[in-house]
């Protein structure tokens, strides 16, 4: 049995990283850098995110100034960057599952600390835009309160000390490689939730690597389990997309016997970034034909190792013909599991059939069934 299915060492408190773990700071930083670098005639390369994730603000700034050969000192860069960043701070969204996680732990009296490579003042400003968050953390430790930032263990050691806990009794949740290194050096347990795609292989020292906060199972760590899973599904805030059905990779029905009606990814790029990859379900409307149950994957289809993140919706109905070009509306209401890789095509197909059965059944529950009448499905 793999480690991820067994009980880990018990934890009695949780130390959380902030940027990239609870809030999507990267999105705003990328937006600002895109515009900022234009000024110097440079173009923001999304891959730079890989280099700055988990760094202290000073290290991140140094990396950017050096990599882009900017004709300014790091201080100058910072004094121009920070006002731009502060002005956008209120727009930093919480990541899917972040609110649910901290409210759950708070509700069960599990002590929590925020342990971040940002300065304390910066942390406090960022969380002030998220209602009720400040009250959830009995301890906050910033980079400026210890002598060394992550990957040094200092921030986590100080957080544990202020909670009156041994590091071995703490569970750290981190998105970055330096953060995971810091946690292991401090002697805590650590769950890695990589904020950038296809990076799992870099997190070998983590005790568990999960795809998003939706996949946390607190009971594995001796913490109270979530109680919001219903018949193997997790209700989510419903979201909607739609557009004409286009040609996909051309292997849904041919290889798998599972046709998936694809939409142009350009039309829902924001939604694709915002929603973690995984298997979801909901309702699909074809205005000329009706409303149907639907189960879908979002992501890179690890089995096929796609380079593009797509949505693959399988309508749970036998159609006698294709419907390319027709308008398709989707409302996504629940989550089933993370995307997985499989050792054979048969096992991938068997798992997708299992997903179908879960979705079919769940969509009859009033909590999900009510969205069948959502006006957006039929226009
Ligand atoms: P593509 O790679 O072009 O998406 P697929 O093999 O995945 O090809 O087939 C998808 C197409 O099959 C859809 O665009 C749609 O026109 C048709 N289709 C027929 N039945 C279904 C169904 N139950 N769910 C989704 N698409 C279906
Ligand atoms: N592909 C994967 O590689 N891993 C998965 O776990 C996975 N789960 C899926 C679940 C559902 C409900 C559906 C409809 C598709 C899933 N796929 C998965 C995607 C499948 O590989 C995709 O439909 C084909 O690549 C067709 O383009
Ligand atoms: Mg398809």
CSV table of N, CA and C in Angstrom, one decimal, residues 225-322:
chain,number,residue,atom,x,y,z
A,225,UNK,N,-11.8,14.6,10.1
A,225,UNK,CA,-12.1,14.5,8.6
A,225,UNK,C,-13.1,15.6,8.2
A,226,UNK,N,-13.0,16.0,6.9
A,226,UNK,CA,-14.1,16.8,6.4
A,226,UNK,C,-15.4,16.1,6.4
A,227,UNK,N,-16.5,16.8,6.6
A,227,UNK,CA,-17.8,16.1,6.6
A,227,UNK,C,-18.6,16.5,5.4
A,228,UNK,N,-18.0,17.2,4.4
A,228,UNK,CA,-18.8,17.7,3.3
A,228,UNK,C,-18.8,16.8,2.1
A,229,UNK,N,-18.1,15.7,2.1
A,229,UNK,CA,-18.2,14.8,1.0
A,229,UNK,C,-19.5,14.1,1.0
A,230,UNK,N,-20.2,14.0,-0.1
A,230,UNK,CA,-21.5,13.3,-0.2
A,230,UNK,C,-21.5,12.3,-1.3
A,231,UNK,N,-21.7,11.0,-1.0
A,231,UNK,CA,-21.6,9.9,-1.9
A,231,UNK,C,-20.4,10.1,-2.9
A,232,UNK,N,-19.3,10.2,-2.3
A,232,UNK,CA,-18.0,10.3,-3.1
A,232,UNK,C,-17.9,11.5,-4.0
A,233,UNK,N,-18.6,12.6,-3.6
A,233,UNK,CA,-18.5,13.8,-4.4
A,233,UNK,C,-18.4,15.0,-3.4
A,234,UNK,N,-17.7,16.0,-3.9
A,234,UNK,CA,-17.6,17.2,-3.1
A,234,UNK,C,-18.3,18.4,-3.8
A,235,UNK,N,-19.3,18.9,-3.1
A,235,UNK,CA,-20.0,20.1,-3.8
A,235,UNK,C,-19.1,21.3,-3.9
A,236,UNK,N,-19.1,22.0,-5.0
A,236,UNK,CA,-18.3,23.2,-5.2
A,236,UNK,C,-19.2,24.3,-5.5
A,237,UNK,N,-18.7,25.6,-5.5
A,237,UNK,CA,-19.5,26.7,-6.0
A,237,UNK,C,-19.6,26.5,-7.5
A,238,UNK,N,-20.9,26.4,-8.0
A,238,UNK,CA,-21.1,26.1,-9.4
A,238,UNK,C,-20.5,27.2,-10.3
A,239,UNK,N,-19.9,26.7,-11.4
A,239,UNK,CA,-19.4,27.7,-12.4
A,239,UNK,C,-19.8,27.2,-13.8
A,240,UNK,N,-19.9,28.2,-14.7
A,240,UNK,CA,-20.5,28.0,-16.0
A,240,UNK,C,-19.6,28.3,-17.1
A,241,UNK,N,-19.6,27.5,-18.2
A,241,UNK,CA,-18.9,27.9,-19.4
A,241,UNK,C,-19.7,27.4,-20.6
A,242,UNK,N,-19.4,27.9,-21.8
A,242,UNK,CA,-20.2,27.5,-22.9
A,242,UNK,C,-19.6,28.0,-24.2
A,243,UNK,N,-20.1,27.4,-25.3
A,243,UNK,CA,-19.6,27.8,-26.6
A,243,UNK,C,-19.8,26.7,-27.6
A,244,UNK,N,-19.4,26.9,-28.9
A,244,UNK,CA,-19.6,25.9,-29.9
A,244,UNK,C,-18.7,24.7,-29.7
A,245,UNK,N,-19.1,23.5,-30.0
A,245,UNK,CA,-18.3,22.3,-29.9
A,245,UNK,C,-17.3,22.3,-31.0
A,246,UNK,N,-16.1,22.1,-30.7
A,246,UNK,CA,-15.0,22.0,-31.7
A,246,UNK,C,-14.4,20.6,-31.7
A,247,UNK,N,-13.5,20.4,-32.7
A,247,UNK,CA,-12.8,19.1,-32.8
A,247,UNK,C,-11.7,19.1,-31.6
A,248,UNK,N,-11.6,18.0,-31.0
A,248,UNK,CA,-10.6,17.8,-29.9
A,248,UNK,C,-9.4,17.0,-30.4
A,249,UNK,N,-8.9,16.2,-29.5
A,249,UNK,CA,-7.7,15.4,-29.9
A,249,UNK,C,-8.0,14.2,-30.8
A,250,UNK,N,-9.3,14.0,-31.0
A,250,UNK,CA,-9.8,12.9,-31.9
A,250,UNK,C,-9.5,11.5,-31.3
A,251,UNK,N,-9.4,11.4,-30.0
A,251,UNK,CA,-9.2,10.0,-29.5
A,251,UNK,C,-10.2,9.6,-28.4
A,252,UNK,N,-11.0,10.6,-28.0
A,252,UNK,CA,-12.0,10.3,-27.0
A,252,UNK,C,-12.8,9.1,-27.4
A,253,UNK,N,-13.6,9.1,-28.5
A,253,UNK,CA,-14.4,7.9,-28.8
A,253,UNK,C,-13.6,6.9,-29.5
A,254,UNK,N,-12.6,7.3,-30.3
A,254,UNK,CA,-11.9,6.3,-31.1
A,254,UNK,C,-11.1,5.3,-30.2
A,255,UNK,N,-10.4,5.8,-29.3
A,255,UNK,CA,-9.5,5.0,-28.4
A,255,UNK,C,-10.2,4.5,-27.2
A,256,UNK,N,-11.0,5.3,-26.6
A,256,UNK,CA,-11.6,5.0,-25.3
A,256,UNK,C,-13.1,4.6,-25.3
A,257,UNK,N,-13.8,4.9,-26.4
A,257,UNK,CA,-15.2,4.7,-26.4
A,257,UNK,C,-15.9,5.7,-25.4
A,258,UNK,N,-15.2,6.8,-25.2
A,258,UNK,CA,-15.7,7.8,-24.3
A,258,UNK,C,-15.7,9.2,-25.0
A,259,UNK,N,-16.7,9.5,-25.8
A,259,UNK,CA,-16.6,10.8,-26.6
A,259,UNK,C,-16.6,12.0,-25.6
A,260,UNK,N,-15.8,13.0,-25.9
A,260,UNK,CA,-15.8,14.2,-25.0
A,260,UNK,C,-16.0,15.4,-26.0
A,261,UNK,N,-17.0,16.2,-25.7
A,261,UNK,CA,-17.3,17.4,-26.5
A,261,UNK,C,-16.5,18.6,-26.1
A,262,UNK,N,-15.5,19.0,-26.9
A,262,UNK,CA,-14.6,20.0,-26.5
A,262,UNK,C,-15.0,21.4,-26.9
A,263,UNK,N,-14.7,22.4,-26.1
A,263,UNK,CA,-14.9,23.8,-26.3
A,263,UNK,C,-13.6,24.5,-26.6
A,264,UNK,N,-13.6,25.6,-27.3
A,264,UNK,CA,-12.4,26.3,-27.5
A,264,UNK,C,-11.8,26.8,-26.2
A,265,UNK,N,-10.5,26.4,-25.9
A,265,UNK,CA,-9.9,26.8,-24.6
A,265,UNK,C,-9.7,28.3,-24.5
A,266,UNK,N,-9.6,29.0,-25.6
A,266,UNK,CA,-9.4,30.5,-25.6
A,266,UNK,C,-10.6,31.1,-24.9
A,267,UNK,N,-11.8,30.6,-25.1
A,267,UNK,CA,-13.0,31.3,-24.6
A,267,UNK,C,-13.1,31.1,-23.0
A,268,UNK,N,-12.4,30.2,-22.5
A,268,UNK,CA,-12.5,30.1,-21.0
A,268,UNK,C,-11.1,29.9,-20.3
A,269,UNK,N,-10.2,30.6,-20.9
A,269,UNK,CA,-8.8,30.6,-20.3
A,269,UNK,C,-8.7,30.9,-18.8
A,270,UNK,N,-9.5,31.9,-18.4
A,270,UNK,CA,-9.5,32.3,-17.0
A,270,UNK,C,-10.0,31.1,-16.1
A,271,UNK,N,-11.1,30.5,-16.5
A,271,UNK,CA,-11.7,29.4,-15.7
A,271,UNK,C,-10.7,28.3,-15.7
A,272,UNK,N,-10.0,28.0,-16.8
A,272,UNK,CA,-9.0,26.9,-16.8
A,272,UNK,C,-7.9,27.1,-15.8
A,273,UNK,N,-7.4,28.4,-15.7
A,273,UNK,CA,-6.3,28.6,-14.7
A,273,UNK,C,-6.9,28.5,-13.3
A,274,UNK,N,-8.1,29.0,-13.1
A,274,UNK,CA,-8.6,29.1,-11.8
A,274,UNK,C,-9.0,27.7,-11.2
A,275,UNK,N,-9.4,26.8,-12.0
A,275,UNK,CA,-9.9,25.5,-11.4
A,275,UNK,C,-8.8,24.4,-11.5
A,276,UNK,N,-8.6,23.8,-10.3
A,276,UNK,CA,-7.6,22.7,-10.3
A,276,UNK,C,-7.9,21.6,-11.3
A,277,UNK,N,-6.9,21.0,-11.9
A,277,UNK,CA,-7.2,19.8,-12.7
A,277,UNK,C,-7.9,18.7,-11.9
A,278,UNK,N,-8.6,17.9,-12.5
A,278,UNK,CA,-9.3,16.8,-11.8
A,278,UNK,C,-10.6,16.4,-12.5
A,279,UNK,N,-11.4,15.5,-11.9
A,279,UNK,CA,-12.6,15.0,-12.5
A,279,UNK,C,-13.8,15.7,-11.7
A,280,UNK,N,-14.6,16.3,-12.5
A,280,UNK,CA,-15.8,17.1,-12.0
A,280,UNK,C,-17.1,16.6,-12.7
A,281,UNK,N,-18.2,17.1,-12.3
A,281,UNK,CA,-19.4,16.7,-13.0
A,281,UNK,C,-20.5,17.8,-12.9
A,282,UNK,N,-21.5,17.7,-13.6
A,282,UNK,CA,-22.6,18.7,-13.6
A,282,UNK,C,-23.6,18.4,-14.7
A,283,UNK,N,-24.1,19.5,-15.3
A,283,UNK,CA,-25.2,19.4,-16.3
A,283,UNK,C,-24.7,20.0,-17.6
A,284,UNK,N,-25.1,19.4,-18.7
A,284,UNK,CA,-24.7,20.0,-20.0
A,284,UNK,C,-26.0,20.3,-20.8
A,285,UNK,N,-26.1,21.5,-21.4
A,285,UNK,CA,-27.2,21.9,-22.2
A,285,UNK,C,-26.8,22.0,-23.6
A,286,UNK,N,-27.6,21.3,-24.5
A,286,UNK,CA,-27.5,21.5,-26.0
A,286,UNK,C,-28.8,22.2,-26.4
A,287,UNK,N,-28.9,23.5,-26.5
A,287,UNK,CA,-30.2,24.1,-26.7
A,287,UNK,C,-31.2,23.4,-27.6
A,288,UNK,N,-30.6,22.8,-28.7
A,288,UNK,CA,-31.5,22.1,-29.6
A,288,UNK,C,-32.0,20.8,-29.2
A,289,UNK,N,-31.3,20.2,-28.2
A,289,UNK,CA,-31.5,18.8,-27.8
A,289,UNK,C,-32.0,18.5,-26.4
A,290,UNK,N,-31.6,19.4,-25.5
A,290,UNK,CA,-32.0,19.2,-24.1
A,290,UNK,C,-30.9,19.3,-23.1
A,291,UNK,N,-31.2,18.9,-21.9
A,291,UNK,CA,-30.1,19.0,-20.8
A,291,UNK,C,-29.8,17.6,-20.4
A,292,UNK,N,-28.5,17.3,-20.2
A,292,UNK,CA,-28.0,16.0,-19.9
A,292,UNK,C,-27.0,16.0,-18.7
A,293,UNK,N,-27.0,14.8,-18.1
A,293,UNK,CA,-25.9,14.7,-17.0
A,293,UNK,C,-24.6,14.7,-17.7
A,294,UNK,N,-23.5,15.1,-17.0
A,294,UNK,CA,-22.2,15.2,-17.6
A,294,UNK,C,-21.1,15.0,-16.6
A,295,UNK,N,-20.1,14.3,-17.0
A,295,UNK,CA,-18.9,14.1,-16.2
A,295,UNK,C,-17.7,14.4,-17.0
A,296,UNK,N,-16.7,15.1,-16.4
A,296,UNK,CA,-15.6,15.6,-17.2
A,296,UNK,C,-14.3,15.6,-16.5
A,297,UNK,N,-13.2,15.7,-17.3
A,297,UNK,CA,-11.9,15.9,-16.7
A,297,UNK,C,-11.4,17.3,-17.1
A,298,UNK,N,-10.7,17.9,-16.2
A,298,UNK,CA,-10.0,19.2,-16.5
A,298,UNK,C,-8.5,18.8,-16.3
A,299,UNK,N,-7.7,19.2,-17.3
A,299,UNK,CA,-6.2,19.0,-17.0
A,299,UNK,C,-5.5,18.5,-18.3
A,300,UNK,N,-4.4,17.9,-18.0
A,300,UNK,CA,-3.4,17.5,-19.0
A,300,UNK,C,-3.5,16.0,-19.4
A,301,UNK,N,-4.6,15.3,-18.9
A,301,UNK,CA,-4.7,13.9,-19.1
A,301,UNK,C,-3.4,13.2,-19.0
A,302,UNK,N,-2.9,13.0,-17.8
A,302,UNK,CA,-1.6,12.4,-17.6
A,302,UNK,C,-1.3,11.2,-18.4
A,303,UNK,N,-2.3,10.4,-18.7
A,303,UNK,CA,-2.1,9.1,-19.4
A,303,UNK,C,-1.6,9.5,-20.8
A,304,UNK,N,-2.1,10.6,-21.4
A,304,UNK,CA,-1.7,11.0,-22.7
A,304,UNK,C,-0.6,12.1,-22.7
A,305,UNK,N,-0.4,12.6,-21.5
A,305,UNK,CA,0.6,13.7,-21.2
A,305,UNK,C,0.5,14.9,-22.2
A,306,UNK,N,-0.8,15.4,-22.3
A,306,UNK,CA,-1.0,16.5,-23.2
A,306,UNK,C,-0.2,17.8,-22.7
A,307,UNK,N,0.0,18.6,-23.7
A,307,UNK,CA,0.7,19.9,-23.3
A,307,UNK,C,-0.2,21.0,-23.0
A,308,UNK,N,-1.5,20.8,-23.4
A,308,UNK,CA,-2.5,21.9,-23.1
A,308,UNK,C,-3.5,21.4,-22.1
A,309,UNK,N,-3.9,22.3,-21.2
A,309,UNK,CA,-4.9,22.0,-20.2
A,309,UNK,C,-6.3,22.2,-20.9
A,310,UNK,N,-7.0,21.1,-20.9
A,310,UNK,CA,-8.4,21.2,-21.5
A,310,UNK,C,-9.4,20.7,-20.6
A,311,UNK,N,-10.7,20.9,-21.1
A,311,UNK,CA,-11.9,20.3,-20.4
A,311,UNK,C,-12.4,19.3,-21.3
A,312,UNK,N,-12.7,18.1,-20.8
A,312,UNK,CA,-13.2,17.0,-21.6
A,312,UNK,C,-14.5,16.5,-21.1
A,313,UNK,N,-15.6,17.1,-21.5
A,313,UNK,CA,-17.0,16.7,-21.0
A,313,UNK,C,-17.6,15.6,-21.8
A,314,UNK,N,-18.0,14.6,-21.0
A,314,UNK,CA,-18.6,13.4,-21.6
A,314,UNK,C,-20.1,13.5,-21.2
A,315,UNK,N,-21.0,13.6,-22.1
A,315,UNK,CA,-22.4,13.7,-21.8
A,315,UNK,C,-23.0,12.3,-21.7
A,316,UNK,N,-23.7,12.1,-20.6
A,316,UNK,CA,-24.2,10.8,-20.2
A,316,UNK,C,-25.5,10.5,-20.9
A,317,UNK,N,-25.4,10.3,-22.2
A,317,UNK,CA,-26.6,10.1,-23.1
A,317,UNK,C,-26.1,9.5,-24.4
A,318,UNK,N,-26.9,8.6,-25.0
A,318,UNK,CA,-26.5,8.0,-26.3
A,318,UNK,C,-27.0,8.9,-27.4
A,319,UNK,N,-26.1,9.6,-28.1
A,319,UNK,CA,-26.6,10.4,-29.2
A,319,UNK,C,-26.4,9.6,-30.5
A,320,UNK,N,-27.3,9.8,-31.5
A,320,UNK,CA,-27.2,9.0,-32.7
A,320,UNK,C,-26.2,9.7,-33.7
A,321,UNK,N,-25.8,10.9,-33.4
A,321,UNK,CA,-25.0,11.6,-34.3
A,321,UNK,C,-24.0,12.6,-33.6
A,322,UNK,N,-23.0,13.1,-34.2
A,322,UNK,CA,-22.1,14.1,-33.7
A,322,UNK,C,-22.8,15.4,-33.6
